[in-house]
Amino acid sequence: MSLRANMPSGDAFNARDLNAQQVAASFIAPAQFALLLGDTHCVLEGPRGSGKTTLLKMLTPEAFSIWQKSNTDKSVSFIGIFVPADVRWAQQLSQRLQVNGIEPTAREGISQAVFSVGIALALIDTIEQCSQLHCQERLPKLCFALSRTQESEIAKALTTLWRLEAGVASFAGLKLALRQRQHSLGTLALELSAGRSLLDALKTHAYIGSSWLDNIVTALQTINELLERPDQRWAILLDELEIIPSDLLKTIVRAFRSTSDILRLKISLSPAGTDLIATGEPGAPTPNNDYRPIALWYEKREEARKFAETLFHNRLASLGALKSENADLASILGLSSTVGDPEEETDNTTNARGSISSAIARAFQRLYAKDASFRSMLDTKKIDVNSLPAKDSDTHGPFVRKIAPLVVFREREIERFDLGDKKARRKGGPRSAQPYCHYPNLLDLAEGNPRWILTLADSLYAKTRSTEATLDSIGAQTYVVDTFVAQFVSMLRVYPMRTASPSQPWAPYRFLEILGSALQASLYDGPFSSDPSLSFRIDDNAWSQFKDYIRVCIDLGALVIIRSNAPAPFNASEASGSLVNARVRISYRLAPEFRLPLKHTKEMNMSGPLKSSELLESKSSDAIVVQTTASERLPLRPAQGKLL
Amino acid sequence: MPRAWKGPGADDPQLPITTPFSDNVKRMLKTIRFAVISDLHYRKDNDGVAYRPAAGAQGAHADPVEKLIAFLEDRRSDFNSPGGKLADYLLCPGDICDKADGSAFNEGWRQLKKLQKVLRADHLIASTGNHEVHSRPSDLDKISGYAEAALDPLEAVQEHGDYPTELLCEERRWVYWGRGYEIIEREEVLLLLINSSHFHPTTQPNEYERGRIGKVALALLRAELKTKVESNRNRLFITLLHHHPVAHEDLAIELGRIQMHNGELLMQVLAECGVAWIVVHGHKHFPRLILSADSGDGQSVVLAAGSAGVELKGEWATKTSHQFYIVELDVVSQEAERSACGRIRALSWQGDDWKFNELKLRGLPDRCGFRIPTQDLNTIVASISTVLAGANEYMTWQELVSQIPALCTLLPQRLAALRRALKIAGIQTTWLDTHYFPTDVSR
């Protein structure tokens, strides 16, 4: 966990270490925030950098009260208890309890106790926060006055409830006792691992018989009584759940069906982590009935654009990079002349419905001259390349606009294609990042990922400042795109995998490179296709062989799930992950690396390119089994050695 | 200017105040505040453009002195200082610059004056550190007959007419440079300013590797102090110098054993005056506050100021931090016996800002102090019990401190004993092992 979590990607922004004021100060609310404020259990899914931690931290009383001052129409009906992903308890659980022979009930007792302590500490911090905000009038559900007597009464009551050693009856005393317990739980776990029986342990540590849910619910009921706020609602905010051992994770997910009316759960995890729990059994929580799934990534680029524009613009403004803060990004960054996807056009582009830019028209003409397959297609459809139809009312207008980006990229890539050729003759040499520059393309590369957007904005500002260029400078923007892509690629090239060839490691980049090459082949090697495959379906074969790579790529944002609005988390069974049959595309951040247009069309089976690259073999009797965790073993076949 | 002394809670006659002094010690009802900043080590930053403390080489955002100035301006009210005046004197025990870099010294000296202004301190007084002296000759300086070479070891500092302090007139300034010390007398303060780097211009390793006060100067000082101290014992007696006059070692870290030559004799000279001295030094970059008794009945307070700007490396980086202090001293009569009482506000550098220090691994604690004669812990514990008996719930440590001023005059080394004494007395605390003080206390 620690090695992976600390892998640099060149993106400097992480809310993990920011306090409430810092998070609130720069917060731009995406559309999903309103859903999160709702009075329901929520599952927040998103890859790294998508803002999960920021959104959860924004639900804490202090951060929300700061933000609400300038968003007075917003309110919240619960007090958010942010439970950080404290590596200590995850490690305690995973390392000290991985001993054969330990009683499952003992393991569960320790897990529950450690988790309980983490939540209890967060609860005390939150109550202190609420009592210090002094915003009762503005946010009555969030703030309350707390006398010294009430604090002592709560401390005494919780000390009894949680079976803690009595000390000073204050919140500080309570936290000290909880930390002492946290400390002693490590020792207890070792004792149980060494053979001490659960019954014996219960004599001195009776608290390990209580579940975390009972502990928190009874504590909240007690607090509500002492505060004389019987209807006060609370929400536990759990971050990065994928690092929690699966047994404990199951109990958390089951809590979605909790009958307590005063407690809500809002949890975040990687989209690749949603199938870590098998919830196919009867009684399992179901999306929209028991919880609201909230995705923090964007399948289509125009969905992310509004948020990306606001965040990018605000960042440039805060850096002092804008001469006029009223200017829109299209004029600040310059307009791209190569936008052409009809489903995604807006009035801000040059290609308002009914026209195409001269740059695209020239690309049509050049490709027509050198690509016989393209020429044949236009001729068959009786499309005059020198007078392209573009209006909706024209017979082929929508079609021409649809294929425009494909034409632009194919024209850049191929030297010549004749009908007798099996493969197009490709241009050599490197390619400029120019087609990915200007508005909106530059923004689209960031996929609506806040961390990526901030990285792009800072990088553009730094480059234009050091070269005294303007923000719309193509030189500065190509440099920024190249760096942005290279940073991501560098991380993907060295990112450690749990499963790898015993002799040589295989980084995620190699896996993505196979997929990217397949898309390139589909676009550029054969005859022109107006509907090439630009996404993948994760078929059983690909999943069974490469699920760890698929998960990591999704978690890092290198692969983007296309769910088409179908909620997916927690619908997996033991036999197959929720990602099987899911559709994914390669992140737009990698589009310049693999020379792909910023669009996705129909899918191909993922195992196809993997097979053709000899990465996947149908059957191998001498598969090497690499142990990953106690609960998961992946077969790794010798054929994977060919990757290296 | 000194102000009327008014301890916390003094307005409320119901509060069981434990005064810092016994009845036979006449309290002068005055306090004087000394701000202490040491070992700044100004040099060119990483960009090679600006001069900053070595610890702030990354730029303005990491510059501890610039941040300190901003912090004090913003948090003035936290110091409970009448009229917003944070200190009467600003003391700097040396090493303002690194390796006798004149330009760096100029910037460091300029920033100290800026700090003096923010503190609203009347005077700035520095002692000369080893880094202020160009004590390592270059190869060119060693070429016989090379008339172009010119080594002026003190040029960087002597060209400043207000260094080491504007309190010394031009004539007395050269007395300081000539004999290696000078005495500054004010109404409530006698300040002995020692140049422990006096012999560094010899450029000999046995000199520049440690500080020294010469035998002749020591004899002269002994005679002079006898007269001056005797003339008025009802004031504060401060010694400011760069090197440590007493052994400065610690079980937790290897600090080296090269001590100031004649340091112990200096302490004896101070002790035989029959008053309590507050000795402030720098150089070690490892803060410490102790009572030192080098001559039988003598007792002085020795404050080894932590650095505010050096680049802390290795063990230093993990076992201490940069610090800045404001020491509030009661002006007391010492006609009958040695007396001293001081309370310290200690700030520690967090890498990007300053914070009142609570942690053991970050230097001296905020709100520690000292008292001569030493207080009896049982009396303090009894005071705490009495105060707690009147409270319905727990009390925070700060609430206790506001009612029992003696709690602010405890040496850091006595806090472990206090913790034990509280436990024995059945008083509950939330006292973390990493912290100097508890947060909450109850019966």
mmCIF file of N, CA and C in Angstrom, chain B residues 16-121:
data_model
loop_
_atom_site.group_PDB
_atom_site.id
_atom_site.type_symbol
_atom_site.label_atom_id
_atom_site.label_comp_id
_atom_site.label_asym_id
_atom_site.label_seq_id
_atom_site.Cartn_x
_atom_site.Cartn_y
_atom_site.Cartn_z
ATOM 1 N N PRO B 16 -6.437 31.026 44.716
ATOM 2 C CA PRO B 16 -5.311 30.667 45.567
ATOM 3 C C PRO B 16 -3.986 30.807 44.813
ATOM 4 N N ILE B 17 -3.551 32.024 44.664
ATOM 5 C CA ILE B 17 -2.335 32.259 43.888
ATOM 6 C C ILE B 17 -1.109 31.806 44.673
ATOM 7 N N THR B 18 -0.268 31.035 44.005
ATOM 8 C CA THR B 18 1.017 30.707 44.586
ATOM 9 C C THR B 18 2.031 31.657 43.968
ATOM 10 N N THR B 19 2.480 32.589 44.720
ATOM 11 C CA THR B 19 3.412 33.561 44.138
ATOM 12 C C THR B 19 4.768 32.903 43.905
ATOM 13 N N PRO B 20 5.495 33.371 42.936
ATOM 14 C CA PRO B 20 6.782 32.764 42.632
ATOM 15 C C PRO B 20 7.814 32.994 43.734
ATOM 16 N N PHE B 21 7.550 33.894 44.636
ATOM 17 C CA PHE B 21 8.581 34.243 45.611
ATOM 18 C C PHE B 21 8.099 34.082 47.039
ATOM 19 N N SER B 22 9.062 33.770 47.880
ATOM 20 C CA SER B 22 8.731 33.709 49.295
ATOM 21 C C SER B 22 8.618 35.140 49.835
ATOM 22 N N ASP B 23 8.038 35.230 51.002
ATOM 23 C CA ASP B 23 7.736 36.563 51.530
ATOM 24 C C ASP B 23 8.973 37.412 51.803
ATOM 25 N N ASN B 24 10.094 36.725 52.065
ATOM 26 C CA ASN B 24 11.267 37.519 52.400
ATOM 27 C C ASN B 24 11.986 38.092 51.178
ATOM 28 N N VAL B 25 11.444 37.780 49.990
ATOM 29 C CA VAL B 25 12.038 38.347 48.773
ATOM 30 C C VAL B 25 11.158 39.494 48.309
ATOM 31 N N LYS B 26 11.766 40.611 48.181
ATOM 32 C CA LYS B 26 11.000 41.788 47.787
ATOM 33 C C LYS B 26 10.755 41.761 46.276
ATOM 34 N N ARG B 27 9.491 41.761 45.934
ATOM 35 C CA ARG B 27 9.184 41.770 44.515
ATOM 36 C C ARG B 27 9.176 43.220 44.040
ATOM 37 N N MET B 28 9.822 43.447 42.923
ATOM 38 C CA MET B 28 9.980 44.822 42.455
ATOM 39 C C MET B 28 8.806 45.267 41.588
ATOM 40 N N LEU B 29 7.846 44.337 41.343
ATOM 41 C CA LEU B 29 6.666 44.664 40.543
ATOM 42 C C LEU B 29 7.017 45.149 39.139
ATOM 43 N N LYS B 30 8.067 44.621 38.622
ATOM 44 C CA LYS B 30 8.443 44.980 37.258
ATOM 45 C C LYS B 30 8.848 43.721 36.509
ATOM 46 N N THR B 31 8.569 43.701 35.256
ATOM 47 C CA THR B 31 9.083 42.615 34.411
ATOM 48 C C THR B 31 9.754 43.244 33.200
ATOM 49 N N ILE B 32 10.716 42.529 32.693
ATOM 50 C CA ILE B 32 11.374 42.954 31.455
ATOM 51 C C ILE B 32 11.385 41.749 30.529
ATOM 52 N N ARG B 33 11.095 42.014 29.292
ATOM 53 C CA ARG B 33 11.057 40.897 28.330
ATOM 54 C C ARG B 33 12.259 40.961 27.384
ATOM 55 N N PHE B 34 12.884 39.809 27.254
ATOM 56 C CA PHE B 34 13.998 39.677 26.323
ATOM 57 C C PHE B 34 13.584 38.687 25.230
ATOM 58 N N ALA B 35 13.593 39.121 24.001
ATOM 59 C CA ALA B 35 13.405 38.174 22.905
ATOM 60 C C ALA B 35 14.782 37.630 22.542
ATOM 61 N N VAL B 36 14.845 36.339 22.250
ATOM 62 C CA VAL B 36 16.140 35.715 21.939
ATOM 63 C C VAL B 36 16.049 34.982 20.611
ATOM 64 N N ILE B 37 16.932 35.360 19.705
ATOM 65 C CA ILE B 37 17.010 34.648 18.420
ATOM 66 C C ILE B 37 18.484 34.414 18.130
ATOM 67 N N SER B 38 18.821 33.190 17.763
ATOM 68 C CA SER B 38 20.245 32.859 17.654
ATOM 69 C C SER B 38 20.561 32.075 16.383
ATOM 70 N N ASP B 39 21.828 32.105 16.016
ATOM 71 C CA ASP B 39 22.364 31.250 14.945
ATOM 72 C C ASP B 39 21.497 31.255 13.690
ATOM 73 N N LEU B 40 21.394 32.407 13.085
ATOM 74 C CA LEU B 40 20.551 32.554 11.894
ATOM 75 C C LEU B 40 21.223 32.002 10.637
ATOM 76 N N HIS B 41 22.534 32.123 10.589
ATOM 77 C CA HIS B 41 23.316 31.575 9.468
ATOM 78 C C HIS B 41 22.807 32.043 8.094
ATOM 79 N N TYR B 42 22.738 33.315 7.925
ATOM 80 C CA TYR B 42 22.338 33.859 6.618
ATOM 81 C C TYR B 42 23.381 33.519 5.561
ATOM 82 N N ARG B 43 22.881 33.141 4.407
ATOM 83 C CA ARG B 43 23.743 32.897 3.236
ATOM 84 C C ARG B 43 22.874 32.969 2.001
ATOM 85 N N LYS B 44 23.485 32.828 0.847
ATOM 86 C CA LYS B 44 22.705 32.902 -0.389
ATOM 87 C C LYS B 44 21.747 31.725 -0.473
ATOM 88 N N ASP B 45 20.534 31.976 -0.934
ATOM 89 C CA ASP B 45 19.567 30.882 -1.034
ATOM 90 C C ASP B 45 19.845 30.032 -2.275
ATOM 91 N N ASN B 46 19.007 29.034 -2.478
ATOM 92 C CA ASN B 46 19.256 28.084 -3.572
ATOM 93 C C ASN B 46 19.254 28.739 -4.949
ATOM 94 N N ASP B 47 18.491 29.806 -5.088
ATOM 95 C CA ASP B 47 18.469 30.502 -6.382
ATOM 96 C C ASP B 47 19.702 31.374 -6.572
ATOM 97 N N GLY B 48 20.473 31.524 -5.513
ATOM 98 C CA GLY B 48 21.697 32.327 -5.617
ATOM 99 C C GLY B 48 21.427 33.810 -5.743
ATOM 100 N N VAL B 49 20.248 34.229 -5.381
ATOM 101 C CA VAL B 49 19.900 35.644 -5.533
ATOM 102 C C VAL B 49 19.768 36.315 -4.163
ATOM 103 N N ALA B 50 18.845 35.816 -3.355
ATOM 104 C CA ALA B 50 18.571 36.454 -2.065
ATOM 105 C C ALA B 50 19.404 35.805 -0.957
ATOM 106 N N TYR B 51 19.608 36.556 0.110
ATOM 107 C CA TYR B 51 20.259 36.010 1.304
ATOM 108 C C TYR B 51 19.175 35.639 2.307
ATOM 109 N N ARG B 52 19.261 34.426 2.781
ATOM 110 C CA ARG B 52 18.275 33.940 3.741
ATOM 111 C C ARG B 52 18.975 33.050 4.763
ATOM 112 N N PRO B 53 18.296 32.758 5.891
ATOM 113 C CA PRO B 53 18.858 31.754 6.798
ATOM 114 C C PRO B 53 19.054 30.437 6.029
ATOM 115 N N ALA B 54 20.069 29.679 6.402
ATOM 116 C CA ALA B 54 20.365 28.444 5.659
ATOM 117 C C ALA B 54 19.149 27.529 5.597
ATOM 118 N N ALA B 55 18.345 27.526 6.662
ATOM 119 C CA ALA B 55 17.165 26.653 6.685
ATOM 120 C C ALA B 55 16.106 27.096 5.684
ATOM 121 N N GLY B 56 16.187 28.316 5.226
ATOM 122 C CA GLY B 56 15.180 28.833 4.297
ATOM 123 C C GLY B 56 15.697 28.956 2.885
ATOM 124 N N ALA B 57 16.683 28.106 2.552
ATOM 125 C CA ALA B 57 17.332 28.227 1.250
ATOM 126 C C ALA B 57 16.371 28.007 0.083
ATOM 127 N N GLN B 58 15.223 27.380 0.372
ATOM 128 C CA GLN B 58 14.286 27.094 -0.733
ATOM 129 C C GLN B 58 13.505 28.328 -1.187
ATOM 130 N N GLY B 59 13.519 29.359 -0.391
ATOM 131 C CA GLY B 59 12.802 30.563 -0.816
ATOM 132 C C GLY B 59 12.004 31.184 0.317
ATOM 133 N N ALA B 60 11.273 32.242 -0.026
ATOM 134 C CA ALA B 60 10.570 33.022 0.998
ATOM 135 C C ALA B 60 9.597 32.174 1.810
ATOM 136 N N HIS B 61 8.956 31.198 1.142
ATOM 137 C CA HIS B 61 7.958 30.388 1.845
ATOM 138 C C HIS B 61 8.577 29.551 2.958
ATOM 139 N N ALA B 62 9.897 29.330 2.875
ATOM 140 C CA ALA B 62 10.565 28.497 3.880
ATOM 141 C C ALA B 62 11.520 29.311 4.741
ATOM 142 N N ASP B 63 11.453 30.620 4.641
ATOM 143 C CA ASP B 63 12.381 31.486 5.372
ATOM 144 C C ASP B 63 11.871 31.687 6.804
ATOM 145 N N PRO B 64 12.540 31.078 7.805
ATOM 146 C CA PRO B 64 12.008 31.142 9.167
ATOM 147 C C PRO B 64 11.972 32.553 9.741
ATOM 148 N N VAL B 65 12.884 33.417 9.317
ATOM 149 C CA VAL B 65 12.895 34.757 9.904
ATOM 150 C C VAL B 65 11.759 35.608 9.325
ATOM 151 N N GLU B 66 11.583 35.535 8.020
ATOM 152 C CA GLU B 66 10.469 36.280 7.419
ATOM 153 C C GLU B 66 9.136 35.801 7.985
ATOM 154 N N LYS B 67 9.035 34.488 8.129
ATOM 155 C CA LYS B 67 7.784 33.929 8.667
ATOM 156 C C LYS B 67 7.604 34.313 10.132
ATOM 157 N N LEU B 68 8.706 34.418 10.867
ATOM 158 C CA LEU B 68 8.608 34.795 12.278
ATOM 159 C C LEU B 68 8.087 36.226 12.407
ATOM 160 N N ILE B 69 8.601 37.075 11.573
ATOM 161 C CA ILE B 69 8.163 38.474 11.608
ATOM 162 C C ILE B 69 6.658 38.555 11.329
ATOM 163 N N ALA B 70 6.215 37.788 10.338
ATOM 164 C CA ALA B 70 4.780 37.784 10.015
ATOM 165 C C ALA B 70 3.965 37.175 11.148
ATOM 166 N N PHE B 71 4.483 36.110 11.728
ATOM 167 C CA PHE B 71 3.771 35.424 12.823
ATOM 168 C C PHE B 71 3.575 36.370 14.000
ATOM 169 N N LEU B 72 4.641 37.054 14.385
ATOM 170 C CA LEU B 72 4.550 37.931 15.557
ATOM 171 C C LEU B 72 3.578 39.078 15.310
ATOM 172 N N GLU B 73 3.572 39.551 14.093
ATOM 173 C CA GLU B 73 2.650 40.632 13.753
ATOM 174 C C GLU B 73 1.200 40.138 13.852
ATOM 175 N N ASP B 74 0.966 38.935 13.309
ATOM 176 C CA ASP B 74 -0.395 38.378 13.297
ATOM 177 C C ASP B 74 -0.869 37.947 14.684
ATOM 178 N N ARG B 75 0.049 37.412 15.463
ATOM 179 C CA ARG B 75 -0.352 36.766 16.718
ATOM 180 C C ARG B 75 0.051 37.584 17.936
ATOM 181 N N ARG B 76 0.174 38.861 17.757
ATOM 182 C CA ARG B 76 0.631 39.733 18.846
ATOM 183 C C ARG B 76 -0.191 39.520 20.119
ATOM 184 N N SER B 77 -1.501 39.356 19.932
ATOM 185 C CA SER B 77 -2.373 39.253 21.111
ATOM 186 C C SER B 77 -2.120 37.978 21.915
ATOM 187 N N ASP B 78 -1.545 36.954 21.283
ATOM 188 C CA ASP B 78 -1.297 35.697 21.995
ATOM 189 C C ASP B 78 -0.234 35.835 23.081
ATOM 190 N N PHE B 79 0.514 36.923 23.037
ATOM 191 C CA PHE B 79 1.606 37.071 23.997
ATOM 192 C C PHE B 79 1.195 37.864 25.237
ATOM 193 N N ASN B 80 -0.073 38.270 25.258
ATOM 194 C CA ASN B 80 -0.577 38.976 26.434
ATOM 195 C C ASN B 80 0.361 40.121 26.830
ATOM 196 N N SER B 81 0.744 40.911 25.864
ATOM 197 C CA SER B 81 1.714 41.970 26.134
ATOM 198 C C SER B 81 1.018 43.330 26.147
ATOM 199 N N PRO B 82 1.163 44.051 27.230
ATOM 200 C CA PRO B 82 0.497 45.351 27.331
ATOM 201 C C PRO B 82 0.932 46.283 26.203
ATOM 202 N N GLY B 83 -0.042 46.860 25.555
ATOM 203 C CA GLY B 83 0.269 47.801 24.485
ATOM 204 C C GLY B 83 0.867 47.149 23.256
ATOM 205 N N GLY B 84 0.861 45.829 23.208
ATOM 206 C CA GLY B 84 1.380 45.137 22.029
ATOM 207 C C GLY B 84 2.887 45.098 21.946
ATOM 208 N N LYS B 85 3.547 45.562 22.995
ATOM 209 C CA LYS B 85 5.013 45.530 22.994
ATOM 210 C C LYS B 85 5.449 44.126 23.407
ATOM 211 N N LEU B 86 6.111 43.422 22.501
ATOM 212 C CA LEU B 86 6.420 42.020 22.770
ATOM 213 C C LEU B 86 7.717 41.834 23.538
ATOM 214 N N ALA B 87 8.620 42.790 23.439
ATOM 215 C CA ALA B 87 9.896 42.647 24.152
ATOM 216 C C ALA B 87 10.519 44.019 24.367
ATOM 217 N N ASP B 88 11.344 44.084 25.414
ATOM 218 C CA ASP B 88 12.099 45.318 25.652
ATOM 219 C C ASP B 88 13.452 45.253 24.942
ATOM 220 N N TYR B 89 14.010 44.064 24.916
ATOM 221 C CA TYR B 89 15.311 43.873 24.266
ATOM 222 C C TYR B 89 15.210 42.701 23.290
ATOM 223 N N LEU B 90 15.943 42.805 22.210
ATOM 224 C CA LEU B 90 16.126 41.649 21.322
ATOM 225 C C LEU B 90 17.587 41.241 21.427
ATOM 226 N N LEU B 91 17.819 40.014 21.868
ATOM 227 C CA LEU B 91 19.186 39.508 22.020
ATOM 228 C C LEU B 91 19.494 38.496 20.926
ATOM 229 N N CYS B 92 20.690 38.587 20.376
ATOM 230 C CA CYS B 92 21.129 37.584 19.396
ATOM 231 C C CYS B 92 22.519 37.111 19.800
ATOM 232 N N PRO B 93 22.638 35.868 20.236
ATOM 233 C CA PRO B 93 23.943 35.380 20.695
ATOM 234 C C PRO B 93 24.902 34.990 19.555
ATOM 235 N N GLY B 94 24.722 35.477 18.356
ATOM 236 C CA GLY B 94 25.750 35.305 17.337
ATOM 237 C C GLY B 94 25.417 34.374 16.191
ATOM 238 N N ASP B 95 26.366 34.271 15.264
ATOM 239 C CA ASP B 95 26.198 33.526 14.010
ATOM 240 C C ASP B 95 25.009 34.049 13.206
ATOM 241 N N ILE B 96 25.044 35.329 12.973
ATOM 242 C CA ILE B 96 24.000 35.938 12.140
ATOM 243 C C ILE B 96 24.187 35.504 10.693
ATOM 244 N N CYS B 97 25.446 35.397 10.294
ATOM 245 C CA CYS B 97 25.716 34.970 8.907
ATOM 246 C C CYS B 97 26.494 33.665 8.915
ATOM 247 N N ASP B 98 26.775 33.171 7.748
ATOM 248 C CA ASP B 98 27.510 31.925 7.571
ATOM 249 C C ASP B 98 28.881 32.259 6.972
ATOM 250 N N LYS B 99 29.921 31.709 7.533
ATOM 251 C CA LYS B 99 31.274 31.798 6.984
ATOM 252 C C LYS B 99 31.705 33.231 6.663
ATOM 253 N N ALA B 100 31.414 34.120 7.564
ATOM 254 C CA ALA B 100 31.884 35.512 7.476
ATOM 255 C C ALA B 100 31.543 36.174 6.145
ATOM 256 N N ASP B 101 30.395 35.832 5.595
ATOM 257 C CA ASP B 101 29.941 36.453 4.340
ATOM 258 C C ASP B 101 29.362 37.839 4.673
ATOM 259 N N GLY B 102 30.072 38.874 4.265
ATOM 260 C CA GLY B 102 29.684 40.238 4.610
ATOM 261 C C GLY B 102 28.301 40.613 4.111
ATOM 262 N N SER B 103 27.988 40.238 2.873
ATOM 263 C CA SER B 103 26.672 40.579 2.319
ATOM 264 C C SER B 103 25.565 39.847 3.077
ATOM 265 N N ALA B 104 25.848 38.601 3.427
ATOM 266 C CA ALA B 104 24.861 37.833 4.190
ATOM 267 C C ALA B 104 24.662 38.463 5.567
ATOM 268 N N PHE B 105 25.767 38.905 6.167
ATOM 269 C CA PHE B 105 25.640 39.554 7.476
ATOM 270 C C PHE B 105 24.779 40.810 7.358
ATOM 271 N N ASN B 106 25.017 41.598 6.314
ATOM 272 C CA ASN B 106 24.240 42.831 6.131
ATOM 273 C C ASN B 106 22.744 42.528 6.108
ATOM 274 N N GLU B 107 22.371 41.485 5.366
ATOM 275 C CA GLU B 107 20.962 41.132 5.267
ATOM 276 C C GLU B 107 20.435 40.614 6.613
ATOM 277 N N GLY B 108 21.235 39.780 7.277
ATOM 278 C CA GLY B 108 20.823 39.243 8.572
ATOM 279 C C GLY B 108 20.634 40.364 9.597
ATOM 280 N N TRP B 109 21.562 41.289 9.587
ATOM 281 C CA TRP B 109 21.496 42.419 10.541
ATOM 282 C C TRP B 109 20.281 43.283 10.234
ATOM 283 N N ARG B 110 20.004 43.462 8.923
ATOM 284 C CA ARG B 110 18.835 44.248 8.511
ATOM 285 C C ARG B 110 17.543 43.558 8.991
ATOM 286 N N GLN B 111 17.503 42.253 8.838
ATOM 287 C CA GLN B 111 16.296 41.513 9.244
ATOM 288 C C GLN B 111 16.127 41.513 10.759
ATOM 289 N N LEU B 112 17.235 41.500 11.481
ATOM 290 C CA LEU B 112 17.130 41.554 12.946
ATOM 291 C C LEU B 112 16.531 42.885 13.381
ATOM 292 N N LYS B 113 16.894 43.942 12.671
ATOM 293 C CA LYS B 113 16.323 45.257 13.016
ATOM 294 C C LYS B 113 14.829 45.293 12.683
ATOM 295 N N LYS B 114 14.492 44.579 11.599
ATOM 296 C CA LYS B 114 13.066 44.482 11.247
ATOM 297 C C LYS B 114 12.312 43.717 12.344
ATOM 298 N N LEU B 115 12.938 42.663 12.818
ATOM 299 C CA LEU B 115 12.338 41.877 13.900
ATOM 300 C C LEU B 115 12.213 42.731 15.165
ATOM 301 N N GLN B 116 13.261 43.508 15.438
ATOM 302 C CA GLN B 116 13.239 44.405 16.609
ATOM 303 C C GLN B 116 12.040 45.354 16.516
ATOM 304 N N LYS B 117 11.793 45.827 15.302
ATOM 305 C CA LYS B 117 10.693 46.767 15.097
ATOM 306 C C LYS B 117 9.344 46.088 15.358
ATOM 307 N N VAL B 118 9.204 44.880 14.842
ATOM 308 C CA VAL B 118 7.939 44.159 15.050
ATOM 309 C C VAL B 118 7.724 43.865 16.535
ATOM 310 N N LEU B 119 8.802 43.520 17.209
ATOM 311 C CA LEU B 119 8.709 43.247 18.652
ATOM 312 C C LEU B 119 8.469 44.526 19.449
ATOM 313 N N ARG B 120 8.734 45.654 18.782
ATOM 314 C CA ARG B 120 8.712 46.969 19.439
ATOM 315 C C ARG B 120 9.732 47.016 20.568
ATOM 316 N N ALA B 121 10.832 46.312 20.353
ATOM 317 C CA ALA B 121 11.899 46.268 21.353
ATOM 318 C C ALA B 121 12.710 47.554 21.279
#
